[in-house]
Amino acid sequence: MIVAFCLSGVMASAQTPDAEKAFVKENMTFAAEQYQLMLKTPPQGKEGKGVMPHSLRKDGTPSKGSIYLWTAGFFPGSLWYISEYLDDSALQDSALVYTQKMEPIKSFTDNHDIGFMMYCSYGNANRFEPQPEYKDILVESACSLCTRFRPKAGVIQSWNGFRSWHGDKVYDFPVIIDNMMNLELLFYASKVTGDDSFKDVAISHAEHTMQNQVRDDYSCFHIVYYDKETGKPIKGETSQGYSDNSAWSRGQAWGIYGFTMCYRETGDKRFLKTAQGMADFYLDHPNLPSDKVAWWDFNANQPGYVPGVRSNANKVVLNYRDASAAACTASALLELSTYVKGDKSRKYLEGAKAILHTLGSGKYRAELGKNGNFILMHSTGAIPQNSEIDVPLTYADYYFLEALYRYDRMLDGKKPL
Ligand code: GLY
């Protein structure tokens, strides 16, 4: 039975819980088959160090990166979600093999991405098949991340430097909205060690990001540059968005997810308000397509938005979707829907369901054995860098699977995580 109803001016289809459970199962079963094929593809690069599926090469085979690529933790994390859902011990063995490849990253301090890398791999391993050594690896990873905390500014430094698309300067203290995703590792480390300093860093980072990076309309700057001497924010710009003042959709997704998670971990209503504001920005935006998979930037090619002179976004006239932004948003909206009540809760849940059904349709989901054995098509990595345009990306798959896993739990009347 399908019941159509109108929600915030959008027609949504409400399926029975059984039909929704079957939808999740069909997608997870497909994901298992597709990733079985992925597991058969060989390593790449010098000395076979390219082991972690990342995106697609021009010849249709997957491109793979080393464990030092920011996306390296997503493939093991995806294997954990699929194997846990299907209770598939062979896939679980593979999840473990790929997780263990990540161990050297525990001491990585060259950028902020260790949260993505280690919490998606070892964090999920620890959640689904806990072992005492995982805790030590994760706590050491949290210590590594904290080496980048700059007390004067109150934030974790994301990158060591960034050359502005305007070509005028190289900034030496950039913080990007993506960094919100790394904080979950710190909250975990405080819980298992009893040492509040990890969570104090996370809270400080989230508070300063809320003040300096989130705009009044609840969109956000991709980057904020800070002054190393004074710790004060200098200005907001973009790296992967269309223009400095535009809303890069994956940045929006990182914010929705990150502030929702910060609310879960702290109970601080300011984080909930920010998560809701950012979610409403996404769902209510006039440029959001009716299938709820966002364009790569909400403001691409719009009047009033001008890329920096060095940005490849100046040359791209076609518009592209970003399935990765939508998948991450769906996963975050599911959790967010459980922290609010009534119409708000329904709005976030229906938004997530709409995204999941779009991504699970033939418009976005690949055929078996195609798409380099990734699950989803049509993501956008970095148009300004002229990189990864309309391709599969491992993190689109990861957040799609995470959202399906969360949704299934909610259909069973459980908390999403
Ligand atoms: N964290 C990099 C990106 O979102 O592309």
Tab-separated table of C-alpha atoms and ligand atoms in Angstrom:
chain	number	residue	atom	x	y	z
A	1	MET	CA	0.000	0.000	0.000
A	2	ILE	CA	1.310	3.471	-0.866
A	3	VAL	CA	-0.276	6.500	0.761
A	4	ALA	CA	0.508	9.869	-0.783
A	5	PHE	CA	0.435	12.923	1.463
A	6	CYS	CA	1.601	16.490	1.288
A	7	LEU	CA	4.449	17.599	3.518
A	8	SER	CA	5.802	21.152	3.446
A	9	GLY	CA	4.439	21.512	-0.069
A	10	VAL	CA	6.235	18.377	-1.275
A	11	MET	CA	4.415	15.206	-2.215
A	12	ALA	CA	5.987	12.344	-0.338
A	13	SER	CA	5.123	8.699	-0.642
A	14	ALA	CA	4.681	6.847	2.603
A	15	GLN	CA	5.191	3.138	2.226
A	16	THR	CA	4.312	0.547	4.814
A	17	PRO	CA	7.099	-0.333	7.266
A	18	ASP	CA	7.333	-3.771	5.644
A	19	ALA	CA	7.838	-2.244	2.224
A	20	GLU	CA	10.459	0.089	3.630
A	21	LYS	CA	12.241	-2.814	5.333
A	22	ALA	CA	12.230	-4.643	1.993
A	23	PHE	CA	13.632	-1.516	0.301
A	24	VAL	CA	16.533	-1.443	2.760
A	25	LYS	CA	17.145	-5.171	2.373
A	26	GLU	CA	17.191	-5.036	-1.410
A	27	ASN	CA	19.722	-2.192	-1.328
A	28	MET	CA	21.944	-3.899	1.242
A	29	THR	CA	21.849	-7.174	-0.692
A	30	PHE	CA	22.802	-5.356	-3.869
A	31	ALA	CA	25.596	-3.536	-2.016
A	32	ALA	CA	26.993	-6.866	-0.816
A	33	GLU	CA	27.051	-8.256	-4.363
A	34	GLN	CA	28.614	-5.106	-5.772
A	35	TYR	CA	31.284	-4.935	-3.072
A	36	GLN	CA	32.081	-8.654	-3.501
A	37	LEU	CA	33.087	-7.685	-7.032
A	38	MET	CA	35.015	-4.675	-5.701
A	39	LEU	CA	36.938	-6.982	-3.359
A	40	LYS	CA	38.158	-8.962	-6.373
A	41	THR	CA	39.772	-5.916	-8.030
A	42	PRO	CA	43.571	-5.662	-7.661
A	43	PRO	CA	45.564	-3.060	-5.721
A	44	GLN	CA	47.083	-0.253	-7.760
A	45	GLY	CA	50.058	2.075	-7.878
A	46	LYS	CA	53.593	1.905	-6.591
A	47	GLU	CA	54.205	-1.315	-4.679
A	48	GLY	CA	50.452	-1.931	-4.745
A	49	LYS	CA	49.849	0.742	-2.116
A	50	GLY	CA	46.568	1.807	-3.723
A	51	VAL	CA	44.300	-0.499	-1.759
A	52	MET	CA	41.299	1.599	-0.738
A	53	PRO	CA	38.576	2.111	-3.373
A	54	HIS	CA	38.089	5.826	-3.930
A	55	SER	CA	36.469	6.659	-7.287
A	56	LEU	CA	36.463	5.701	-10.986
A	57	ARG	CA	39.199	5.674	-13.604
A	58	LYS	CA	38.504	6.603	-17.200
A	59	ASP	CA	38.715	2.914	-18.226
A	60	GLY	CA	35.767	2.100	-15.938
A	61	THR	CA	37.793	0.394	-13.218
A	62	PRO	CA	37.867	1.702	-9.644
A	63	SER	CA	40.602	4.133	-8.675
A	64	LYS	CA	42.209	3.192	-5.379
A	65	GLY	CA	44.156	5.302	-2.928
A	66	SER	CA	46.658	4.611	-0.201
A	67	ILE	CA	45.678	4.408	3.436
A	68	TYR	CA	46.873	8.037	3.754
A	69	LEU	CA	44.086	9.397	1.518
A	70	TRP	CA	41.324	11.116	3.503
A	71	THR	CA	38.772	8.668	2.101
A	72	ALA	CA	40.630	5.501	3.131
A	73	GLY	CA	38.369	4.614	6.073
A	74	PHE	CA	35.140	4.585	4.097
A	75	PHE	CA	35.535	1.239	2.321
A	76	PRO	CA	36.174	-0.724	5.522
A	77	GLY	CA	33.334	1.219	7.159
A	78	SER	CA	30.964	0.313	4.327
A	79	LEU	CA	31.926	-3.348	4.668
A	80	TRP	CA	31.100	-3.152	8.388
A	81	TYR	CA	27.629	-1.750	7.696
A	82	ILE	CA	26.787	-4.311	5.015
A	83	SER	CA	28.169	-7.307	6.918
A	84	GLU	CA	26.484	-6.268	10.150
A	85	TYR	CA	23.124	-5.760	8.434
A	86	LEU	CA	23.274	-9.043	6.504
A	87	ASP	CA	25.090	-10.980	9.229
A	88	ASP	CA	27.570	-12.011	6.531
A	89	SER	CA	30.686	-13.442	8.154
A	90	ALA	CA	32.774	-13.514	4.940
A	91	LEU	CA	32.167	-9.817	4.379
A	92	GLN	CA	32.896	-9.188	8.029
A	93	ASP	CA	36.277	-10.875	7.577
A	94	SER	CA	36.949	-8.498	4.692
A	95	ALA	CA	35.849	-5.535	6.825
A	96	LEU	CA	38.417	-6.600	9.393
A	97	VAL	CA	41.206	-7.070	6.836
A	98	TYR	CA	40.613	-3.578	5.399
A	99	THR	CA	40.248	-2.027	8.849
A	100	GLN	CA	43.565	-3.464	9.982
A	101	LYS	CA	45.312	-1.890	7.000
A	102	MET	CA	44.465	1.468	8.620
A	103	GLU	CA	46.400	0.938	11.853
A	104	PRO	CA	49.489	3.035	10.864
A	105	ILE	CA	47.188	6.054	10.484
A	106	LYS	CA	46.785	6.257	14.279
A	107	SER	CA	49.873	8.492	14.433
A	108	PHE	CA	49.016	10.622	11.370
A	109	THR	CA	49.137	14.356	12.124
A	110	ASP	CA	49.604	16.029	8.733
A	111	ASN	CA	45.981	17.179	8.407
A	112	HIS	CA	42.678	16.868	10.272
A	113	ASP	CA	41.224	13.924	8.324
A	114	ILE	CA	42.190	11.257	10.861
A	115	GLY	CA	38.661	11.375	12.277
A	116	PHE	CA	37.147	10.324	8.948
A	117	MET	CA	39.905	7.762	8.394
A	118	MET	CA	39.918	6.050	11.772
A	119	TYR	CA	36.391	6.474	13.104
A	120	CYS	CA	34.770	5.098	9.927
A	121	SER	CA	37.129	2.093	9.972
A	122	TYR	CA	38.173	1.284	13.542
A	123	GLY	CA	35.216	3.154	15.037
A	124	ASN	CA	32.791	0.837	13.256
A	125	ALA	CA	34.958	-2.211	13.981
A	126	ASN	CA	34.836	-1.286	17.649
A	127	ARG	CA	31.098	-0.809	17.541
A	128	PHE	CA	30.231	-4.069	15.802
A	129	GLU	CA	33.051	-6.436	16.872
A	130	PRO	CA	34.828	-4.751	19.795
A	131	GLN	CA	38.378	-5.795	20.683
A	132	PRO	CA	40.470	-4.206	23.502
A	133	GLU	CA	43.175	-3.059	21.076
A	134	TYR	CA	40.700	-1.000	19.016
A	135	LYS	CA	40.206	1.342	21.954
A	136	ASP	CA	43.948	2.025	22.180
A	137	ILE	CA	44.189	2.617	18.444
A	138	LEU	CA	41.255	5.044	18.511
A	139	VAL	CA	42.547	6.917	21.569
A	140	GLU	CA	45.974	7.283	19.962
A	141	SER	CA	44.209	8.588	16.830
A	142	ALA	CA	42.349	11.143	18.960
A	143	CYS	CA	45.670	12.268	20.480
A	144	SER	CA	47.059	12.688	16.964
A	145	LEU	CA	44.081	14.862	15.988
A	146	CYS	CA	44.507	16.982	19.111
A	147	THR	CA	48.073	17.891	18.071
A	148	ARG	CA	46.384	20.181	15.555
A	149	PHE	CA	44.325	22.044	18.165
A	150	ARG	CA	45.306	25.712	18.349
A	151	PRO	CA	44.205	26.973	21.805
A	152	LYS	CA	44.380	30.677	20.969
A	153	ALA	CA	41.846	30.254	18.150
A	154	GLY	CA	39.971	27.446	19.894
A	155	VAL	CA	39.906	25.276	16.751
A	156	ILE	CA	41.644	22.302	15.168
A	157	GLN	CA	43.692	23.392	12.157
A	158	SER	CA	42.453	21.491	9.086
A	159	TRP	CA	45.182	21.936	6.500
A	160	ASN	CA	48.735	23.253	6.733
A	161	GLY	CA	48.012	25.897	4.097
A	162	PHE	CA	45.686	26.868	1.250
A	163	ARG	CA	46.284	29.090	-1.743
A	164	SER	CA	43.198	31.244	-2.271
A	165	TRP	CA	41.386	30.873	-5.614
A	166	HIS	CA	41.783	34.643	-5.878
A	167	GLY	CA	45.511	34.021	-6.298
A	168	ASP	CA	46.508	36.720	-3.867
A	169	LYS	CA	47.641	34.757	-0.852
A	170	VAL	CA	48.547	31.439	0.689
A	171	TYR	CA	46.842	31.186	4.072
A	172	ASP	CA	48.632	29.208	6.776
A	173	PHE	CA	45.751	28.438	9.159
A	174	PRO	CA	42.688	27.198	7.266
A	175	VAL	CA	39.778	25.465	8.962
A	176	ILE	CA	37.161	23.760	6.801
A	177	ILE	CA	33.592	22.816	7.668
A	178	ASP	CA	34.445	19.143	6.967
A	179	ASN	CA	36.384	19.210	10.240
A	180	MET	CA	33.108	18.916	12.166
A	181	MET	CA	33.079	15.255	11.100
A	182	ASN	CA	36.346	14.531	12.907
A	183	LEU	CA	34.968	15.466	16.320
A	184	GLU	CA	33.108	12.188	16.911
A	185	LEU	CA	36.478	10.481	17.469
A	186	LEU	CA	37.237	12.964	20.268
A	187	PHE	CA	33.911	12.455	22.039
A	188	TYR	CA	34.546	8.711	21.915
A	189	ALA	CA	38.064	9.127	23.361
A	190	SER	CA	36.744	11.103	26.341
A	191	LYS	CA	34.115	8.484	27.059
A	192	VAL	CA	36.546	5.562	27.132
A	193	THR	CA	39.414	7.301	28.912
A	194	GLY	CA	37.467	9.546	31.302
A	195	ASP	CA	39.732	12.365	30.118
A	196	ASP	CA	37.559	15.383	29.293
A	197	SER	CA	40.303	17.171	27.387
A	198	PHE	CA	39.352	15.390	24.121
A	199	LYS	CA	35.749	16.473	24.367
A	200	ASP	CA	36.760	19.983	25.452
A	201	VAL	CA	38.679	20.302	22.189
A	202	ALA	CA	35.668	19.025	20.226
A	203	ILE	CA	33.260	21.413	21.948
A	204	SER	CA	35.584	24.380	21.504
A	205	HIS	CA	35.992	23.562	17.815
A	206	ALA	CA	32.238	23.213	17.306
A	207	GLU	CA	31.494	26.475	19.152
A	208	HIS	CA	34.023	28.458	17.116
A	209	THR	CA	32.813	26.861	13.895
A	210	MET	CA	29.262	27.834	14.827
A	211	GLN	CA	30.369	31.432	15.451
A	212	ASN	CA	32.802	31.930	12.591
A	213	GLN	CA	31.863	29.513	9.821
A	214	VAL	CA	28.063	29.189	9.893
A	215	ARG	CA	26.375	32.201	8.306
A	216	ASP	CA	23.220	33.965	9.489
A	217	ASP	CA	21.099	32.027	6.962
A	218	TYR	CA	22.624	28.741	8.194
A	219	SER	CA	24.651	28.095	5.074
A	220	CYS	CA	28.378	28.023	5.770
A	221	PHE	CA	31.760	29.031	4.480
A	222	HIS	CA	33.774	26.092	3.292
A	223	ILE	CA	36.968	27.606	4.722
A	224	VAL	CA	37.669	30.128	7.440
A	225	TYR	CA	41.231	31.410	7.652
A	226	TYR	CA	42.492	32.189	11.141
A	227	ASP	CA	45.392	34.371	12.219
A	228	LYS	CA	48.067	32.243	13.865
A	229	GLU	CA	49.258	35.098	16.089
A	230	THR	CA	45.959	36.436	17.398
A	231	GLY	CA	43.745	33.366	16.905
A	232	LYS	CA	41.093	35.606	15.307
A	233	PRO	CA	39.191	34.595	12.151
A	234	ILE	CA	40.420	36.573	9.120
A	235	LYS	CA	37.852	35.740	6.430
A	236	GLY	CA	35.705	33.028	4.855
A	237	GLU	CA	36.421	31.620	1.401
A	238	THR	CA	35.920	28.382	-0.490
A	239	SER	CA	38.035	25.542	-1.760
A	240	GLN	CA	35.477	23.099	-3.183
A	241	GLY	CA	32.434	25.348	-3.472
A	242	TYR	CA	31.416	27.577	-6.374
A	243	SER	CA	32.309	30.891	-4.753
A	244	ASP	CA	33.229	32.283	-1.350
A	245	ASN	CA	29.639	33.315	-0.585
A	246	SER	CA	27.954	30.229	-2.074
A	247	ALA	CA	26.622	27.134	-0.288
A	248	TRP	CA	28.691	24.085	-1.272
A	249	SER	CA	26.274	21.229	-0.759
A	250	ARG	CA	28.687	18.727	0.772
A	251	GLY	CA	29.877	21.390	3.183
A	252	GLN	CA	26.233	21.868	4.151
A	253	ALA	CA	25.956	18.105	4.682
A	254	TRP	CA	29.092	17.999	6.853
A	255	GLY	CA	27.582	20.768	8.966
A	256	ILE	CA	24.165	19.123	9.372
A	257	TYR	CA	25.783	15.836	10.326
A	258	GLY	CA	28.482	17.374	12.530
A	259	PHE	CA	26.201	19.604	14.593
A	260	THR	CA	23.620	16.814	14.980
A	261	MET	CA	26.375	14.568	16.332
A	262	CYS	CA	27.621	17.358	18.649
A	263	TYR	CA	24.102	17.711	20.045
A	264	ARG	CA	23.944	13.946	20.641
A	265	GLU	CA	27.254	14.045	22.516
A	266	THR	CA	26.671	17.211	24.581
A	267	GLY	CA	22.930	17.895	24.831
A	268	ASP	CA	23.818	21.535	24.038
A	269	LYS	CA	20.734	23.095	22.434
A	270	ARG	CA	22.847	25.592	20.473
A	271	PHE	CA	24.205	22.689	18.443
A	272	LEU	CA	20.694	21.360	17.871
A	273	LYS	CA	19.542	24.795	16.686
A	274	THR	CA	22.485	24.983	14.291
A	275	ALA	CA	21.869	21.467	12.967
A	276	GLN	CA	18.214	22.299	12.382
A	277	GLY	CA	19.023	25.619	10.731
A	278	MET	CA	21.472	23.921	8.375
A	279	ALA	CA	19.015	21.093	7.641
A	280	ASP	CA	16.224	23.574	6.913
A	281	PHE	CA	18.553	25.491	4.604
A	282	TYR	CA	19.108	22.281	2.603
A	283	LEU	CA	15.505	21.041	2.548
A	284	ASP	CA	13.802	24.413	1.965
A	285	HIS	CA	16.233	25.783	-0.600
A	286	PRO	CA	14.504	26.907	-3.812
A	287	ASN	CA	17.323	25.329	-5.842
A	288	LEU	CA	16.926	21.889	-4.283
A	289	PRO	CA	15.616	19.539	-7.007
A	290	SER	CA	12.330	17.812	-6.164
A	291	ASP	CA	14.130	14.452	-5.776
A	292	LYS	CA	16.140	16.109	-2.945
A	293	VAL	CA	19.604	15.250	-4.289
A	294	ALA	CA	21.323	18.627	-4.238
A	295	TRP	CA	23.326	20.256	-6.984
A	296	TRP	CA	27.026	20.245	-6.077
A	297	ASP	CA	26.594	23.857	-4.954
A	298	PHE	CA	23.244	25.510	-4.212
A	299	ASN	CA	24.420	28.680	-5.975
A	300	ALA	CA	26.430	27.400	-8.968
A	301	ASN	CA	26.092	29.748	-11.962
A	302	GLN	CA	23.697	32.050	-10.083
A	303	PRO	CA	23.866	35.836	-10.259
A	304	GLY	CA	25.776	37.309	-7.326
A	305	TYR	CA	28.125	34.328	-7.016
A	306	VAL	CA	31.543	34.634	-8.673
A	307	PRO	CA	34.333	32.032	-8.464
A	308	GLY	CA	37.890	33.176	-7.780
A	309	VAL	CA	39.999	33.767	-10.900
A	310	ARG	CA	41.991	30.557	-10.487
A	311	SER	CA	38.970	28.336	-9.904
A	312	ASN	CA	37.974	25.814	-12.565
A	313	ALA	CA	34.356	26.549	-11.585
A	314	ASN	CA	34.632	29.503	-13.989
A	315	LYS	CA	34.843	27.038	-16.889
A	316	VAL	CA	32.053	24.637	-15.942
A	317	VAL	CA	28.752	25.632	-17.521
A	318	LEU	CA	26.844	22.407	-16.902
A	319	ASN	CA	25.429	21.824	-13.456
A	320	TYR	CA	26.077	18.572	-11.594
A	321	ARG	CA	24.470	16.794	-8.678
A	322	ASP	CA	26.326	15.493	-5.663
A	323	ALA	CA	24.995	12.153	-4.426
A	324	SER	CA	27.581	12.178	-1.629
A	325	ALA	CA	26.120	15.374	-0.147
A	326	ALA	CA	22.627	13.903	-0.339
A	327	ALA	CA	23.669	10.583	1.251
A	328	CYS	CA	25.424	12.273	4.164
A	329	THR	CA	22.460	14.618	4.611
A	330	ALA	CA	20.037	11.665	4.665
A	331	SER	CA	22.032	9.905	7.365
A	332	ALA	CA	22.161	13.082	9.463
A	333	LEU	CA	18.454	13.873	8.965
A	334	LEU	CA	17.469	10.448	10.260
A	335	GLU	CA	19.293	11.093	13.513
A	336	LEU	CA	18.109	14.704	13.707
A	337	SER	CA	14.487	13.590	13.291
A	338	THR	CA	14.788	11.757	16.615
A	339	TYR	CA	15.850	14.898	18.532
A	340	VAL	CA	12.814	17.014	17.603
A	341	LYS	CA	9.102	16.439	17.664
A	342	GLY	CA	5.974	16.780	15.522
A	343	ASP	CA	6.157	18.455	12.113
A	344	LYS	CA	9.888	19.092	12.400
A	345	SER	CA	10.604	15.445	13.067
A	346	ARG	CA	8.388	14.373	10.178
A	347	LYS	CA	10.027	16.889	7.856
A	348	TYR	CA	13.531	15.507	8.542
A	349	LEU	CA	12.421	11.891	8.365
A	350	GLU	CA	10.534	12.413	5.105
A	351	GLY	CA	13.475	14.379	3.682
A	352	ALA	CA	15.806	11.483	4.486
A	353	LYS	CA	13.402	8.932	3.021
A	354	ALA	CA	13.005	10.933	-0.178
A	355	ILE	CA	16.785	11.107	-0.592
A	356	LEU	CA	17.215	7.391	0.107
A	357	HIS	CA	14.538	6.412	-2.391
A	358	THR	CA	16.082	8.646	-5.046
A	359	LEU	CA	19.557	7.269	-4.426
A	360	GLY	CA	18.235	3.711	-4.387
A	361	SER	CA	16.529	4.196	-7.764
A	362	GLY	CA	18.052	3.483	-11.170
A	363	LYS	CA	18.745	7.202	-11.530
A	364	TYR	CA	21.572	6.989	-8.988
A	365	ARG	CA	22.170	3.339	-8.176
A	366	ALA	CA	24.525	1.562	-10.523
A	367	GLU	CA	23.930	-1.775	-12.210
A	368	LEU	CA	25.740	-4.809	-10.860
A	369	GLY	CA	29.333	-4.902	-12.099
A	370	LYS	CA	29.163	-1.366	-13.528
A	371	ASN	CA	30.316	1.982	-12.112
A	372	GLY	CA	33.684	0.519	-11.058
A	373	ASN	CA	31.711	-1.649	-8.603
A	374	PHE	CA	30.668	1.366	-6.554
A	375	ILE	CA	27.029	1.522	-5.474
A	376	LEU	CA	26.081	5.097	-6.336
A	377	MET	CA	26.691	7.192	-9.434
A	378	HIS	CA	26.709	10.986	-9.854
A	379	SER	CA	28.822	12.497	-7.111
A	380	THR	CA	31.005	15.561	-7.373
A	381	GLY	CA	34.370	15.741	-5.669
A	382	ALA	CA	35.927	19.090	-6.490
A	383	ILE	CA	34.862	21.159	-9.501
A	384	PRO	CA	37.119	24.142	-8.639
A	385	GLN	CA	40.089	21.728	-8.722
A	386	ASN	CA	38.720	20.171	-11.977
A	387	SER	CA	38.613	16.833	-10.214
A	388	GLU	CA	36.038	14.040	-9.761
A	389	ILE	CA	33.097	15.460	-11.683
A	390	ASP	CA	30.017	13.238	-11.987
A	391	VAL	CA	31.684	10.089	-10.676
A	392	PRO	CA	31.145	7.510	-7.954
A	393	LEU	CA	32.855	8.332	-4.665
A	394	THR	CA	33.458	5.900	-1.829
A	395	TYR	CA	31.983	8.263	0.756
A	396	ALA	CA	28.686	8.552	-1.131
A	397	ASP	CA	28.369	4.779	-0.778
A	398	TYR	CA	29.396	4.878	2.886
A	399	TYR	CA	26.812	7.446	3.969
A	400	PHE	CA	24.108	5.790	1.842
A	401	LEU	CA	24.772	2.490	3.616
A	402	GLU	CA	24.940	4.178	7.005
A	403	ALA	CA	21.611	5.885	6.339
A	404	LEU	CA	20.014	2.608	5.241
A	405	TYR	CA	21.344	0.928	8.368
A	406	ARG	CA	19.993	3.739	10.569
A	407	TYR	CA	16.650	3.732	8.780
A	408	ASP	CA	16.251	0.001	9.256
A	409	ARG	CA	16.809	0.362	12.987
A	410	MET	CA	14.248	3.154	13.144
A	411	LEU	CA	11.727	0.990	11.296
A	412	ASP	CA	12.215	-1.539	14.087
A	413	GLY	CA	11.401	1.150	16.654
A	414	LYS	CA	15.062	1.490	17.737
A	415	LYS	CA	17.292	4.550	17.948
A	416	PRO	CA	19.151	5.088	14.663
A	417	LEU	CA	22.488	4.388	16.355
B	1	GLY	N1	36.581	16.367	2.968
B	1	GLY	C1	36.783	16.652	1.590
B	1	GLY	C2	35.543	16.682	0.807
B	1	GLY	O1	34.452	16.733	1.321
B	1	GLY	O2	35.639	16.638	-0.393
